[in-house]
């Protein structure tokens, strides 16, 4: 239910002093009290013009919070989107799961160099998969070579087609069941040989959290991240199929096309993306989370450095993948850190500067069109 074959990277400026005159003593222009977000709004509007039902987002920087919306949250009623909408955050879940594992390492309860088999004996086996050769670090940076369960034909047929989705969308899947879909296929590569985005890696990482702590990964995320940061709109929803209010509807065409019928896919059992893409949040919470993470509020220096140590991602120019965290150099030279996420009916991006002081998070409530990268470029590279 999250992005699989294609990595989605959804993707502070200095105050300029200008001379008021060419006299001996130049006078600085007044310091601005707000940042211009008109280009960001225009990029959101362009996404709606391209066919996205609606866009909702927020920016947090040294000037405060800017809230932007475009389009509608409900195609039937015409209700507009709200900047406070909660939505399915998809693969941004990976950053939360990785943060918990890194906290456990900082506490001495596990090591990223541990083999998967140490924590999950016999789970990663079959068709060439071998958890005795794969480290936890390789799970988190997608160099494990493990097959992505979302790419399994049987999974896609059951949940990714229109008929399959509406028949089976309330199914409950355990983390172990998701992993078994992957084990029925050959690995993408040998461990450490190449970078291959696989949602199975994070279902396994969530299982490791549970093995190491004796608690569900959702409880650990709540205890370690959601509650300390006061992320009141953020949740690991378990089997609950609805998105709490305030929220908009989510839409899909079940095809990479701007034509054809549009279907309301808001309700589903999130366990179908367990550990890799099941969380719900809003733009304000995501900005708070990624800002706190990059500012060292959630991890000691050694673990944050490890998280920011990236593997090159050839599919996306200028991008590198760390441990559940993506680095991307934008066209203007600004580097942002964060993650993109896709789950049926919902596309989300959250990025922040390396100092955590300029953050952007936004959501498209449709999954078939729209340029999320243009929104990020507009915010961080505005002319």
PDB file of C-alpha atoms in Angstrom, residues 53 72-75 81 86-88 165-166 169 243 247-253 262-268 343-347 363-368:
ATOM      1  CA  UNK A  53      -8.572  16.734  -5.859  1.00  0.00           C
ATOM      2  CA  UNK A  72     -11.384  20.090  -2.350  1.00  0.00           C
ATOM      3  CA  UNK A  73     -11.392  17.426   0.308  1.00  0.00           C
ATOM      4  CA  UNK A  74     -14.706  15.922  -0.732  1.00  0.00           C
ATOM      5  CA  UNK A  75     -15.654  15.577  -4.389  1.00  0.00           C
ATOM      6  CA  UNK A  81      -9.349  20.996   2.208  1.00  0.00           C
ATOM      7  CA  UNK A  86      -5.259  14.432   9.161  1.00  0.00           C
ATOM      8  CA  UNK A  87      -4.251  11.941   6.472  1.00  0.00           C
ATOM      9  CA  UNK A  88      -2.515   8.639   5.874  1.00  0.00           C
ATOM     10  CA  UNK A 165      -9.410  -3.527  -2.943  1.00  0.00           C
ATOM     11  CA  UNK A 166     -13.125  -3.112  -2.381  1.00  0.00           C
ATOM     12  CA  UNK A 169      -9.715  -3.648   2.109  1.00  0.00           C
ATOM     13  CA  UNK A 243      -9.180   8.648   9.360  1.00  0.00           C
ATOM     14  CA  UNK A 247      -9.830  15.004   7.523  1.00  0.00           C
ATOM     15  CA  UNK A 248     -10.721  14.824   3.855  1.00  0.00           C
ATOM     16  CA  UNK A 249     -11.657  11.917   1.628  1.00  0.00           C
ATOM     17  CA  UNK A 250      -8.945  10.030  -0.244  1.00  0.00           C
ATOM     18  CA  UNK A 251      -9.247   9.091  -3.912  1.00  0.00           C
ATOM     19  CA  UNK A 252      -7.723   6.700  -6.430  1.00  0.00           C
ATOM     20  CA  UNK A 253      -8.237   5.753 -10.066  1.00  0.00           C
ATOM     21  CA  UNK A 262     -12.366   8.229  -9.476  1.00  0.00           C
ATOM     22  CA  UNK A 263     -13.009   6.063  -6.414  1.00  0.00           C
ATOM     23  CA  UNK A 264     -13.274   6.964  -2.740  1.00  0.00           C
ATOM     24  CA  UNK A 265     -10.679   4.781  -0.972  1.00  0.00           C
ATOM     25  CA  UNK A 266     -10.601   6.564   2.381  1.00  0.00           C
ATOM     26  CA  UNK A 267     -11.403   3.517   4.475  1.00  0.00           C
ATOM     27  CA  UNK A 268      -9.010   0.567   4.692  1.00  0.00           C
ATOM     28  CA  UNK A 343      -0.661   4.785   0.262  1.00  0.00           C
ATOM     29  CA  UNK A 344      -3.703   4.277  -1.899  1.00  0.00           C
ATOM     30  CA  UNK A 345      -5.525   7.606  -2.206  1.00  0.00           C
ATOM     31  CA  UNK A 346      -2.855   9.659  -0.460  1.00  0.00           C
ATOM     32  CA  UNK A 347       0.531  11.197  -1.344  1.00  0.00           C
ATOM     33  CA  UNK A 363      -0.610  16.005   1.298  1.00  0.00           C
ATOM     34  CA  UNK A 364      -2.375  15.251  -1.984  1.00  0.00           C
ATOM     35  CA  UNK A 365      -5.667  13.385  -1.457  1.00  0.00           C
ATOM     36  CA  UNK A 366      -5.309  11.603  -4.808  1.00  0.00           C
ATOM     37  CA  UNK A 367      -2.623   9.178  -5.950  1.00  0.00           C
ATOM     38  CA  UNK A 368      -2.520   9.419  -9.758  1.00  0.00           C
TER      39      UNK A 368
END
